[in-house]
């Protein structure tokens, strides 16, 4: 994003956050109504110029109605829902009630938003609400509409960071989403997120499609499902503020197949909750969305993976976030993983470092399925990338990727797929300086420094293409650390925190293997004694 937009976001957030700090509202109580005001300001930004144009066109013979606005892709705003009307209300008015009425009026005129917009403004002090309205009115009238979408995303991220665990339920950090999108390449078609949160996957997918209109054959049709009604509202507002619509439904994905998902989608993207226990296995027995069987362990990770796999059509791709432990899970989960690998759909596995997420500090893994590689030279191969040492340090507790880093990682995947090398302008954010933390940025400035003649090749410590046979030798593990190895070092410049994390992960793997070995020894001795 441009430096000016960055400054604008920071200024708007600082004012809004200071107002909350001087109130009795928690960050959680404050977040949705404030996001609603950003939505209201965006709706006015889109409505005002068209309204002025329509007023000039109207005559005694032609009456301009709501349908004329919707025909041009603009929400119709009744007078009481227009931002300048609210902004000009005198201090003596009940402003909270007026904003509630504005939201209700918008919903009545735009049925796709029925029940979506927040109406909790009576709990705000009128002077505080007035200040917030003034704050968001400072966004210039000459900005492009998507600026409001970016501001909305920025506020979502800030609220998620402040809310910690609750925030992580609805927001996936944008740089992780962008990386998934760049690897998935959603040029058009049907896209599903069965754990859609606030809809960031959809927004970034559409931005990708817009950047690559030459390759895009069709529009994106958006389908989502989310367990919490409040989060569904956040998602629908997020889509609307980006000028998008989608079929977003409320329901428990484990038990409710609300979009008739099997074999239907070109793309599936998700950041599902990790290591969920307590799923009623009897209730899902025989569900076609779980074709490899129900895992015996009380952990839903491999249920989610099968959700993603089964939703794809025969050319579909999936990209999702997963707990590191899933790559080496044993017993019934190992058997499911083996079947997926032998099916030839597991395409790319990327290790991500710690501190990218607001809910947990632990590292994670990105998994990618590609049904279109069945029957190709890549069918019996999987690309592993270790990106744990690639990051930008935001503050002591948080990291992200810069656009250049996203481009670097996704370019490895494109070379592996033998796709025409295109530099994708990942974020389309000129005039921004990204300051990395010391040794945080490990990739070279030029990809050609690594890949001779632009062709893919294995790089120790970074990437490795492993065959199914090699994966079988590793007990069907999909942990990149088992394949990628360690880069050669000319001197001892080890980042202690990174190395300690690597050793900890290796210890956890050895502990799992030792338990299996102990059980095997115990069973063998027991068999000998019982002869």
Short mmCIF file of C-alpha atoms in Angstrom, two decimals:
data_model
loop_
_atom_site.label_atom_id
_atom_site.label_comp_id
_atom_site.label_asym_id
_atom_site.label_seq_id
_atom_site.Cartn_x
_atom_site.Cartn_y
_atom_site.Cartn_z
CA UNK A 1 0.00 0.00 0.00
CA UNK A 2 1.19 3.52 -0.57
CA UNK A 3 2.87 5.52 2.17
CA UNK A 4 -0.07 7.96 2.23
CA UNK A 5 -2.61 5.19 2.79
CA UNK A 6 -0.40 3.71 5.49
CA UNK A 7 -0.37 7.05 7.30
CA UNK A 8 -4.13 7.41 6.90
CA UNK A 9 -4.77 3.96 8.36
CA UNK A 10 -2.51 4.64 11.30
CA UNK A 11 -4.13 8.00 11.98
CA UNK A 12 -7.67 6.63 11.80
CA UNK A 13 -6.76 3.72 14.05
CA UNK A 14 -4.99 5.92 16.59
CA UNK A 15 -8.03 8.19 16.96
CA UNK A 16 -10.50 5.29 17.13
CA UNK A 17 -8.38 3.37 19.62
CA UNK A 18 -7.89 6.41 21.86
CA UNK A 19 -11.65 6.96 21.94
CA UNK A 20 -12.15 3.36 23.02
CA UNK A 21 -9.45 3.64 25.71
CA UNK A 22 -11.41 6.51 27.25
CA UNK A 23 -14.66 4.53 27.28
CA UNK A 24 -15.97 1.54 29.23
CA UNK A 25 -16.12 -0.66 26.12
CA UNK A 26 -13.83 -3.63 25.60
CA UNK A 27 -12.04 -4.06 22.29
CA UNK A 28 -14.42 -6.93 21.45
CA UNK A 29 -17.54 -4.80 22.14
CA UNK A 30 -16.10 -1.90 20.16
CA UNK A 31 -14.84 -3.69 17.06
CA UNK A 32 -17.98 -4.62 15.12
CA UNK A 33 -19.74 -1.23 15.51
CA UNK A 34 -16.59 0.60 14.39
CA UNK A 35 -16.26 -1.68 11.37
CA UNK A 36 -19.92 -0.87 10.68
CA UNK A 37 -19.08 2.85 10.55
CA UNK A 38 -16.31 2.15 8.02
CA UNK A 39 -18.91 0.26 5.98
CA UNK A 40 -21.31 3.21 6.25
CA UNK A 41 -18.63 5.65 5.11
CA UNK A 42 -17.76 3.39 2.17
CA UNK A 43 -21.42 3.09 1.14
CA UNK A 44 -21.72 6.90 1.11
CA UNK A 45 -18.49 7.23 -0.89
CA UNK A 46 -19.97 4.98 -3.59
CA UNK A 47 -23.46 6.46 -3.46
CA UNK A 48 -22.75 10.19 -3.47
CA UNK A 49 -21.28 10.72 -6.99
CA UNK A 50 -23.91 8.50 -8.61
CA UNK A 51 -26.67 10.27 -6.64
CA UNK A 52 -25.49 13.66 -7.88
CA UNK A 53 -25.42 12.34 -11.44
CA UNK A 54 -28.90 10.81 -11.16
CA UNK A 55 -30.37 14.00 -9.72
CA UNK A 56 -29.23 15.86 -12.83
CA UNK A 57 -30.78 13.18 -15.04
CA UNK A 58 -34.14 13.08 -13.24
CA UNK A 59 -37.14 14.98 -14.54
CA UNK A 60 -40.87 15.21 -14.05
CA UNK A 61 -41.21 12.28 -16.45
CA UNK A 62 -38.45 10.07 -15.05
CA UNK A 63 -38.37 9.14 -11.39
CA UNK A 64 -35.05 7.79 -10.13
CA UNK A 65 -35.54 4.91 -7.69
CA UNK A 66 -33.38 2.37 -5.79
CA UNK A 67 -33.36 0.00 -8.78
CA UNK A 68 -31.43 2.56 -10.86
CA UNK A 69 -28.59 2.55 -8.31
CA UNK A 70 -28.49 -1.23 -7.99
CA UNK A 71 -28.35 -1.52 -11.78
CA UNK A 72 -24.98 0.26 -11.59
CA UNK A 73 -23.69 -1.84 -8.68
CA UNK A 74 -24.26 0.78 -5.98
CA UNK A 75 -26.22 0.29 -2.75
CA UNK A 76 -29.16 2.64 -2.48
CA UNK A 77 -29.04 4.80 0.66
CA UNK A 78 -32.24 6.37 2.03
CA UNK A 79 -31.71 9.93 3.25
CA UNK A 80 -31.52 8.92 6.91
CA UNK A 81 -28.71 6.48 6.10
CA UNK A 82 -26.44 8.95 4.31
CA UNK A 83 -23.17 9.76 6.00
CA UNK A 84 -23.40 13.53 5.61
CA UNK A 85 -26.87 13.48 7.22
CA UNK A 86 -25.48 11.67 10.29
CA UNK A 87 -22.41 13.88 10.37
CA UNK A 88 -24.54 17.04 10.48
CA UNK A 89 -26.81 15.90 13.31
CA UNK A 90 -26.80 18.38 16.22
CA UNK A 91 -25.28 17.38 19.55
CA UNK A 92 -28.77 17.32 21.08
CA UNK A 93 -29.85 14.38 18.89
CA UNK A 94 -29.73 10.76 20.05
CA UNK A 95 -26.94 9.88 17.61
CA UNK A 96 -26.73 6.21 18.64
CA UNK A 97 -30.40 5.75 17.78
CA UNK A 98 -29.96 7.60 14.47
CA UNK A 99 -27.07 5.34 13.43
CA UNK A 100 -29.11 2.26 14.37
CA UNK A 101 -31.94 3.56 12.19
CA UNK A 102 -29.50 4.18 9.34
CA UNK A 103 -28.33 0.56 9.46
CA UNK A 104 -31.92 -0.71 9.51
CA UNK A 105 -32.80 1.51 6.53
CA UNK A 106 -29.88 0.15 4.49
CA UNK A 107 -30.93 -3.42 5.23
CA UNK A 108 -34.51 -2.69 4.15
CA UNK A 109 -33.35 -1.32 0.81
CA UNK A 110 -30.66 -3.99 0.29
CA UNK A 111 -32.10 -7.36 1.23
CA UNK A 112 -28.80 -9.19 0.78
CA UNK A 113 -27.62 -7.34 3.91
CA UNK A 114 -30.68 -8.22 6.01
CA UNK A 115 -29.64 -8.93 9.58
CA UNK A 116 -25.98 -8.26 8.81
CA UNK A 117 -25.23 -4.69 9.89
CA UNK A 118 -24.47 -3.83 13.54
CA UNK A 119 -27.11 -1.97 15.55
CA UNK A 120 -25.47 -1.62 18.97
CA UNK A 121 -24.77 2.09 18.76
CA UNK A 122 -26.97 3.05 21.72
CA UNK A 123 -24.26 1.72 24.03
CA UNK A 124 -21.86 4.39 22.66
CA UNK A 125 -21.69 7.80 24.29
CA UNK A 126 -23.10 10.33 21.78
CA UNK A 127 -20.00 12.54 21.88
CA UNK A 128 -17.78 9.51 21.25
CA UNK A 129 -19.94 8.43 18.32
CA UNK A 130 -19.85 11.95 16.89
CA UNK A 131 -16.05 11.94 17.12
CA UNK A 132 -15.88 8.59 15.31
CA UNK A 133 -18.11 9.86 12.51
CA UNK A 134 -15.87 12.90 12.12
CA UNK A 135 -12.77 10.70 12.20
CA UNK A 136 -13.90 8.55 9.27
CA UNK A 137 -15.14 11.58 7.34
CA UNK A 138 -11.46 12.57 7.02
CA UNK A 139 -11.00 10.00 4.24
CA UNK A 140 -10.86 12.18 1.13
CA UNK A 141 -13.57 12.12 -1.50
CA UNK A 142 -11.00 11.57 -4.26
CA UNK A 143 -9.78 8.15 -3.07
CA UNK A 144 -10.61 4.94 -4.90
CA UNK A 145 -13.35 2.78 -3.40
CA UNK A 146 -10.98 -0.06 -2.50
CA UNK A 147 -9.21 2.23 -0.04
CA UNK A 148 -12.14 1.60 2.32
CA UNK A 149 -11.67 -2.12 1.85
CA UNK A 150 -8.02 -1.81 2.81
CA UNK A 151 -8.92 0.34 5.83
CA UNK A 152 -11.51 -2.27 6.84
CA UNK A 153 -8.87 -5.04 6.56
CA UNK A 154 -6.39 -2.94 8.54
CA UNK A 155 -8.90 -2.40 11.36
CA UNK A 156 -9.82 -6.11 11.31
CA UNK A 157 -6.16 -6.97 11.82
CA UNK A 158 -5.69 -4.41 14.59
CA UNK A 159 -8.78 -5.61 16.44
CA UNK A 160 -7.68 -9.22 16.03
CA UNK A 161 -4.26 -8.40 17.46
CA UNK A 162 -5.83 -6.61 20.44
CA UNK A 163 -8.36 -9.36 21.08
CA UNK A 164 -5.86 -12.23 20.97
CA UNK A 165 -7.71 -15.57 21.08
CA UNK A 166 -11.08 -14.09 20.04
CA UNK A 167 -9.43 -12.16 17.23
CA UNK A 168 -7.78 -15.27 15.84
CA UNK A 169 -11.18 -16.88 15.43
CA UNK A 170 -12.16 -14.46 12.68
CA UNK A 171 -8.93 -13.17 11.15
CA UNK A 172 -6.04 -14.83 9.34
CA UNK A 173 -3.01 -12.51 8.99
CA UNK A 174 -3.08 -10.95 5.54
CA UNK A 175 0.44 -11.94 4.49
CA UNK A 176 -0.35 -15.63 5.13
CA UNK A 177 -3.53 -15.29 3.08
CA UNK A 178 -1.62 -13.60 0.24
CA UNK A 179 0.92 -16.42 0.14
CA UNK A 180 -1.84 -19.06 -0.03
CA UNK A 181 -3.50 -17.12 -2.85
CA UNK A 182 -0.28 -16.74 -4.84
CA UNK A 183 0.37 -20.49 -4.68
CA UNK A 184 -3.27 -21.39 -5.39
CA UNK A 185 -3.68 -18.91 -8.31
CA UNK A 186 -7.49 -18.46 -8.31
CA UNK A 187 -8.03 -17.07 -11.82
CA UNK A 188 -11.80 -17.60 -11.68
CA UNK A 189 -14.47 -20.16 -10.87
CA UNK A 190 -16.15 -21.40 -7.71
CA UNK A 191 -14.23 -20.83 -4.46
CA UNK A 192 -15.11 -22.25 -1.02
CA UNK A 193 -13.92 -21.45 2.49
CA UNK A 194 -15.76 -23.74 4.96
CA UNK A 195 -14.23 -21.90 7.94
CA UNK A 196 -14.37 -18.45 6.38
CA UNK A 197 -14.03 -16.13 9.39
CA UNK A 198 -14.18 -12.53 8.22
CA UNK A 199 -13.65 -13.48 4.56
CA UNK A 200 -10.03 -12.47 3.98
CA UNK A 201 -9.41 -15.44 1.68
CA UNK A 202 -12.17 -14.28 -0.65
CA UNK A 203 -10.98 -10.66 -0.72
CA UNK A 204 -7.38 -11.55 -1.56
CA UNK A 205 -8.50 -14.09 -4.19
CA UNK A 206 -10.52 -11.44 -5.99
CA UNK A 207 -7.57 -9.01 -5.81
CA UNK A 208 -5.41 -11.70 -7.44
CA UNK A 209 -8.00 -12.22 -10.18
CA UNK A 210 -8.20 -8.48 -10.83
CA UNK A 211 -4.41 -8.26 -11.17
CA UNK A 212 -4.41 -11.07 -13.73
CA UNK A 213 -7.42 -10.30 -15.87
CA UNK A 214 -5.54 -11.45 -18.97
CA UNK A 215 -5.34 -15.00 -17.57
CA UNK A 216 -8.71 -14.93 -15.77
CA UNK A 217 -11.35 -16.77 -17.78
CA UNK A 218 -14.32 -16.05 -15.51
CA UNK A 219 -15.44 -14.32 -12.32
CA UNK A 220 -15.10 -15.80 -8.86
CA UNK A 221 -18.25 -17.24 -7.30
CA UNK A 222 -17.85 -17.05 -3.51
CA UNK A 223 -19.17 -19.65 -1.05
CA UNK A 224 -18.46 -19.66 2.66
CA UNK A 225 -19.55 -21.27 5.90
CA UNK A 226 -18.88 -20.18 9.47
CA UNK A 227 -20.10 -21.43 12.82
CA UNK A 228 -20.64 -18.06 14.53
CA UNK A 229 -23.37 -15.69 13.36
CA UNK A 230 -21.41 -12.58 14.43
CA UNK A 231 -18.46 -13.67 12.32
CA UNK A 232 -20.73 -14.28 9.31
CA UNK A 233 -21.84 -10.65 9.62
CA UNK A 234 -18.21 -9.48 9.67
CA UNK A 235 -17.58 -11.52 6.53
CA UNK A 236 -20.59 -10.16 4.65
CA UNK A 237 -19.63 -6.57 5.55
CA UNK A 238 -16.05 -7.24 4.45
CA UNK A 239 -17.26 -8.54 1.10
CA UNK A 240 -19.63 -5.60 0.66
CA UNK A 241 -16.99 -3.01 1.46
CA UNK A 242 -14.82 -4.57 -1.27
CA UNK A 243 -17.73 -4.51 -3.73
CA UNK A 244 -18.20 -8.29 -3.54
CA UNK A 245 -21.10 -10.63 -2.83
CA UNK A 246 -21.07 -14.24 -1.72
CA UNK A 247 -23.22 -17.07 -0.45
CA UNK A 248 -22.11 -17.10 3.19
CA UNK A 249 -24.02 -19.40 5.51
CA UNK A 250 -24.04 -20.06 9.26
CA UNK A 251 -23.53 -23.67 10.28
CA UNK A 252 -21.22 -26.23 11.85
CA UNK A 253 -19.12 -27.54 8.96
CA UNK A 254 -18.45 -30.94 10.58
CA UNK A 255 -22.13 -31.85 10.50
CA UNK A 256 -23.76 -29.48 7.97
CA UNK A 257 -22.94 -29.64 4.26
CA UNK A 258 -24.77 -26.42 3.45
CA UNK A 259 -23.21 -25.88 0.01
CA UNK A 260 -23.53 -29.46 -1.28
CA UNK A 261 -19.76 -29.43 -1.42
CA UNK A 262 -18.60 -32.77 -2.82
CA UNK A 263 -16.75 -32.38 -6.13
CA UNK A 264 -18.12 -28.91 -6.77
CA UNK A 265 -15.33 -26.35 -6.36
CA UNK A 266 -12.37 -25.07 -8.36
CA UNK A 267 -10.65 -23.69 -5.25
CA UNK A 268 -10.82 -24.32 -1.52
CA UNK A 269 -8.99 -22.08 0.95
CA UNK A 270 -9.18 -22.15 4.73
CA UNK A 271 -7.59 -21.54 8.09
CA UNK A 272 -9.54 -24.08 10.17
CA UNK A 273 -9.32 -24.30 13.98
CA UNK A 274 -6.44 -26.60 14.95
CA UNK A 275 -6.67 -29.79 17.01
CA UNK A 276 -10.40 -29.57 17.75
CA UNK A 277 -11.71 -32.36 19.99
CA UNK A 278 -15.20 -33.58 20.74
CA UNK A 279 -16.55 -34.02 17.21
CA UNK A 280 -19.42 -36.56 17.27
CA UNK A 281 -18.03 -39.29 15.01
CA UNK A 282 -21.27 -41.24 14.88
CA UNK A 283 -23.02 -38.18 13.45
CA UNK A 284 -20.61 -37.99 10.48
CA UNK A 285 -20.16 -41.71 9.80
CA UNK A 286 -20.78 -42.36 6.11
CA UNK A 287 -20.65 -38.68 5.14
CA UNK A 288 -19.21 -38.52 1.58
CA UNK A 289 -17.08 -35.53 2.59
CA UNK A 290 -14.82 -37.93 4.54
CA UNK A 291 -13.85 -40.46 1.85
CA UNK A 292 -10.70 -41.74 3.60
CA UNK A 293 -12.49 -42.60 6.83
CA UNK A 294 -13.00 -41.10 10.27
CA UNK A 295 -9.75 -40.88 12.31
CA UNK A 296 -9.81 -42.82 15.56
CA UNK A 297 -8.07 -40.01 17.45
CA UNK A 298 -10.11 -37.23 19.07
CA UNK A 299 -8.70 -34.59 16.74
CA UNK A 300 -10.47 -32.93 13.81
CA UNK A 301 -7.41 -31.96 11.74
CA UNK A 302 -7.85 -34.85 9.31
CA UNK A 303 -11.58 -34.24 9.08
CA UNK A 304 -10.85 -30.72 7.83
CA UNK A 305 -8.33 -32.01 5.30
CA UNK A 306 -10.91 -34.40 3.87
CA UNK A 307 -13.47 -31.57 3.75
CA UNK A 308 -11.06 -29.64 1.53
CA UNK A 309 -10.11 -32.64 -0.61
CA UNK A 310 -13.66 -33.83 -1.24
CA UNK A 311 -14.96 -30.36 -2.15
CA UNK A 312 -12.62 -30.09 -5.16
CA UNK A 313 -13.63 -30.95 -8.69
CA UNK A 314 -11.23 -33.03 -10.79
CA UNK A 315 -9.15 -29.94 -11.68
CA UNK A 316 -9.43 -28.20 -8.32
CA UNK A 317 -6.79 -26.84 -5.97
CA UNK A 318 -6.88 -26.35 -2.19
CA UNK A 319 -4.63 -24.33 0.11
CA UNK A 320 -4.98 -24.27 3.89
CA UNK A 321 -3.24 -23.64 7.20
CA UNK A 322 -2.58 -26.63 9.43
CA UNK A 323 -0.95 -27.42 12.78
CA UNK A 324 2.63 -28.65 12.43
CA UNK A 325 1.79 -31.83 14.33
CA UNK A 326 -0.54 -32.98 11.55
CA UNK A 327 2.40 -33.60 9.19
CA UNK A 328 3.67 -36.45 11.41
CA UNK A 329 0.46 -37.64 13.08
CA UNK A 330 0.47 -41.42 13.54
CA UNK A 331 -1.96 -44.35 13.47
CA UNK A 332 -5.31 -43.70 11.69
CA UNK A 333 -4.25 -40.17 10.70
CA UNK A 334 -1.08 -41.56 9.14
CA UNK A 335 -3.18 -43.98 7.11
CA UNK A 336 -5.40 -41.14 5.83
CA UNK A 337 -2.31 -39.09 4.95
CA UNK A 338 -0.81 -42.10 3.12
CA UNK A 339 -3.97 -42.44 1.02
CA UNK A 340 -3.95 -38.75 0.09
CA UNK A 341 -0.28 -38.93 -0.93
CA UNK A 342 -0.85 -42.07 -2.99
CA UNK A 343 -3.82 -40.38 -4.67
CA UNK A 344 -1.28 -37.93 -6.14
CA UNK A 345 -3.07 -34.77 -4.94
CA UNK A 346 -0.65 -33.48 -2.29
CA UNK A 347 1.26 -30.80 -4.18
CA UNK A 348 3.17 -28.39 -1.93
CA UNK A 349 3.98 -28.22 1.79
CA UNK A 350 5.45 -25.01 3.27
CA UNK A 351 6.78 -24.60 6.82
CA UNK A 352 6.02 -21.19 8.33
CA UNK A 353 7.91 -19.77 11.32
CA UNK A 354 6.52 -18.77 14.70
CA UNK A 355 4.68 -15.56 15.69
CA UNK A 356 2.66 -15.09 12.50
CA UNK A 357 -0.66 -15.65 14.25
CA UNK A 358 -2.34 -13.69 17.03
CA UNK A 359 -3.69 -16.70 18.91
CA UNK A 360 -0.58 -18.86 19.14
CA UNK A 361 3.15 -18.25 18.88
CA UNK A 362 3.90 -21.72 17.50
CA UNK A 363 4.85 -22.22 13.84
CA UNK A 364 2.41 -23.75 11.36
CA UNK A 365 2.38 -25.44 7.96
CA UNK A 366 0.64 -24.55 4.71
CA UNK A 367 -0.71 -27.52 2.72
CA UNK A 368 -1.71 -27.45 -0.95
CA UNK A 369 -3.70 -30.05 -2.89
CA UNK A 370 -3.91 -30.10 -6.69
CA UNK A 371 -6.17 -32.66 -8.35
CA UNK A 372 -5.08 -31.45 -11.79
CA UNK A 373 -1.60 -32.94 -11.29
CA UNK A 374 -2.99 -36.48 -11.32
CA UNK A 375 -1.72 -38.20 -14.45
CA UNK A 376 1.12 -35.67 -14.92
CA UNK A 377 4.87 -35.85 -14.27
CA UNK A 378 4.24 -34.30 -10.85
CA UNK A 379 1.72 -36.91 -9.71
CA UNK A 380 4.26 -38.84 -7.65
CA UNK A 381 6.12 -35.80 -6.31
CA UNK A 382 5.64 -33.28 -3.52
CA UNK A 383 7.45 -29.94 -3.21
CA UNK A 384 8.64 -29.12 0.32
CA UNK A 385 9.66 -25.55 1.23
CA UNK A 386 11.15 -24.53 4.57
CA UNK A 387 10.25 -20.83 4.97
CA UNK A 388 10.76 -20.64 8.73
CA UNK A 389 13.67 -18.23 8.39
CA UNK A 390 11.84 -15.93 5.99
CA UNK A 391 9.87 -13.18 7.72
CA UNK A 392 9.66 -9.51 8.62
CA UNK A 393 9.66 -8.68 12.33
CA UNK A 394 6.74 -6.29 13.07
CA UNK A 395 7.31 -6.08 16.80
CA UNK A 396 8.63 -8.36 19.52
CA UNK A 397 5.68 -10.75 19.29
CA UNK A 398 4.54 -10.54 15.64
CA UNK A 399 5.93 -11.29 12.19
CA UNK A 400 4.66 -11.18 8.62
CA UNK A 401 5.89 -11.49 5.02
CA UNK A 402 6.78 -8.59 2.78
CA UNK A 403 5.47 -8.66 -0.80
CA UNK A 404 8.97 -9.54 -2.03
CA UNK A 405 9.11 -12.50 0.33
CA UNK A 406 5.71 -13.75 -0.85
CA UNK A 407 6.91 -13.40 -4.44
CA UNK A 408 10.11 -15.29 -3.60
CA UNK A 409 8.31 -18.28 -2.05
CA UNK A 410 5.57 -18.47 -4.68
CA UNK A 411 8.16 -18.24 -7.48
CA UNK A 412 9.72 -21.48 -6.20
CA UNK A 413 6.32 -23.15 -6.62
CA UNK A 414 5.84 -21.77 -10.12
CA UNK A 415 9.25 -23.11 -11.18
CA UNK A 416 8.41 -26.51 -9.70
CA UNK A 417 5.15 -26.53 -11.71
CA UNK A 418 7.00 -25.48 -14.89
CA UNK A 419 4.71 -22.48 -15.20
CA UNK A 420 5.78 -19.53 -17.27
CA UNK A 421 7.78 -17.32 -14.92
CA UNK A 422 5.81 -14.17 -14.20
CA UNK A 423 6.58 -11.63 -11.51
CA UNK A 424 3.17 -11.06 -10.07
CA UNK A 425 3.28 -7.71 -8.23
CA UNK A 426 2.02 -9.60 -5.21
CA UNK A 427 0.60 -6.72 -3.23
CA UNK A 428 0.53 -3.94 -5.82
CA UNK A 429 1.86 -1.64 -3.10
CA UNK A 430 4.41 0.83 -4.54
CA UNK A 431 6.33 3.46 -2.58
CA UNK A 432 6.55 1.36 0.57
CA UNK A 433 9.78 0.64 2.42
CA UNK A 434 9.86 -2.64 4.32
CA UNK A 435 12.44 -2.77 7.07
CA UNK A 436 13.46 -6.29 7.98
CA UNK A 437 14.89 -7.28 11.33
CA UNK A 438 18.59 -8.02 11.05
CA UNK A 439 18.96 -11.50 9.57
CA UNK A 440 15.20 -11.85 9.12
CA UNK A 441 15.25 -11.70 5.32
CA UNK A 442 17.17 -14.69 4.06
CA UNK A 443 16.25 -14.85 0.38
CA UNK A 444 18.62 -13.36 -2.22
CA UNK A 445 17.59 -10.26 -4.14
CA UNK A 446 17.47 -12.19 -7.40
CA UNK A 447 15.97 -15.65 -7.86
CA UNK A 448 18.56 -16.29 -10.56
CA UNK A 449 21.18 -16.44 -7.80
CA UNK A 450 19.67 -19.80 -6.85
CA UNK A 451 18.15 -21.30 -10.00
CA UNK A 452 20.35 -21.88 -13.06
CA UNK A 453 18.63 -20.93 -16.31
CA UNK A 454 15.44 -20.23 -14.38
CA UNK A 455 14.81 -23.97 -13.90
CA UNK A 456 13.74 -25.42 -10.56
CA UNK A 457 16.38 -27.27 -8.54
CA UNK A 458 16.58 -28.52 -4.96
CA UNK A 459 18.28 -26.05 -2.61
CA UNK A 460 19.53 -27.49 0.73
CA UNK A 461 17.82 -25.77 3.63
CA UNK A 462 15.14 -24.21 1.40
CA UNK A 463 13.32 -26.57 -0.98
CA UNK A 464 13.23 -30.18 -2.10
CA UNK A 465 11.03 -32.20 -4.46
CA UNK A 466 10.51 -35.61 -2.87
CA UNK A 467 9.07 -38.69 -4.54
CA UNK A 468 6.31 -40.83 -3.04
CA UNK A 469 8.94 -43.52 -2.46
CA UNK A 470 11.08 -41.10 -0.43
CA UNK A 471 8.03 -40.03 1.56
CA UNK A 472 7.17 -43.67 2.29
CA UNK A 473 10.70 -44.19 3.61
CA UNK A 474 10.02 -41.34 6.06
CA UNK A 475 6.89 -43.02 7.41
CA UNK A 476 4.61 -40.88 5.19
CA UNK A 477 5.72 -37.76 7.00
CA UNK A 478 4.96 -34.42 5.34
CA UNK A 479 7.27 -32.41 7.56
CA UNK A 480 9.54 -30.33 5.27
CA UNK A 481 12.38 -30.56 7.78
CA UNK A 482 12.76 -34.26 6.99
CA UNK A 483 13.45 -33.57 3.30
CA UNK A 484 14.85 -30.09 2.86
CA UNK A 485 17.88 -30.53 5.12
CA UNK A 486 20.09 -27.72 6.37
CA UNK A 487 21.75 -25.02 4.28
CA UNK A 488 25.53 -24.85 4.31
CA UNK A 489 26.95 -22.07 6.46
CA UNK A 490 30.24 -20.32 5.90
CA UNK A 491 30.30 -19.08 9.46
CA UNK A 492 28.37 -19.60 12.67
CA UNK A 493 25.68 -16.96 12.22
CA UNK A 494 22.88 -19.04 13.77
CA UNK A 495 19.80 -17.21 14.99
CA UNK A 496 19.48 -18.72 18.48
CA UNK A 497 15.69 -18.42 18.70
CA UNK A 498 15.20 -20.02 15.27
CA UNK A 499 17.66 -22.83 15.99
CA UNK A 500 16.08 -23.52 19.39
CA UNK A 501 12.66 -23.78 17.72
CA UNK A 502 14.08 -26.21 15.14
CA UNK A 503 15.62 -28.37 17.86
CA UNK A 504 12.36 -28.32 19.81
CA UNK A 505 10.41 -29.53 16.77
CA UNK A 506 12.99 -32.29 16.18
CA UNK A 507 12.68 -33.32 19.84
CA UNK A 508 8.89 -33.53 19.55
CA UNK A 509 9.23 -35.77 16.49
CA UNK A 510 11.72 -38.02 18.28
CA UNK A 511 9.41 -38.22 21.30
CA UNK A 512 6.54 -39.39 19.09
CA UNK A 513 8.78 -41.98 17.44
CA UNK A 514 10.13 -43.18 20.79
CA UNK A 515 6.61 -43.78 22.11
CA UNK A 516 5.81 -45.86 19.03
CA UNK A 517 9.05 -47.78 19.47
CA UNK A 518 8.33 -48.41 23.18
CA UNK A 519 4.90 -49.78 22.31
CA UNK A 520 6.35 -52.01 19.59
CA UNK A 521 9.00 -53.41 21.99
CA UNK A 522 6.37 -53.94 24.70
CA UNK A 523 4.07 -55.77 22.28
CA UNK A 524 6.90 -57.99 21.02
CA UNK A 525 8.01 -58.95 24.53
CA UNK A 526 4.41 -59.64 25.52
CA UNK A 527 3.98 -61.92 22.48
CA UNK A 528 7.18 -63.83 23.35
CA UNK A 529 6.14 -64.32 27.00
CA UNK A 530 2.66 -65.52 26.02
CA UNK A 531 3.89 -68.25 23.66
#
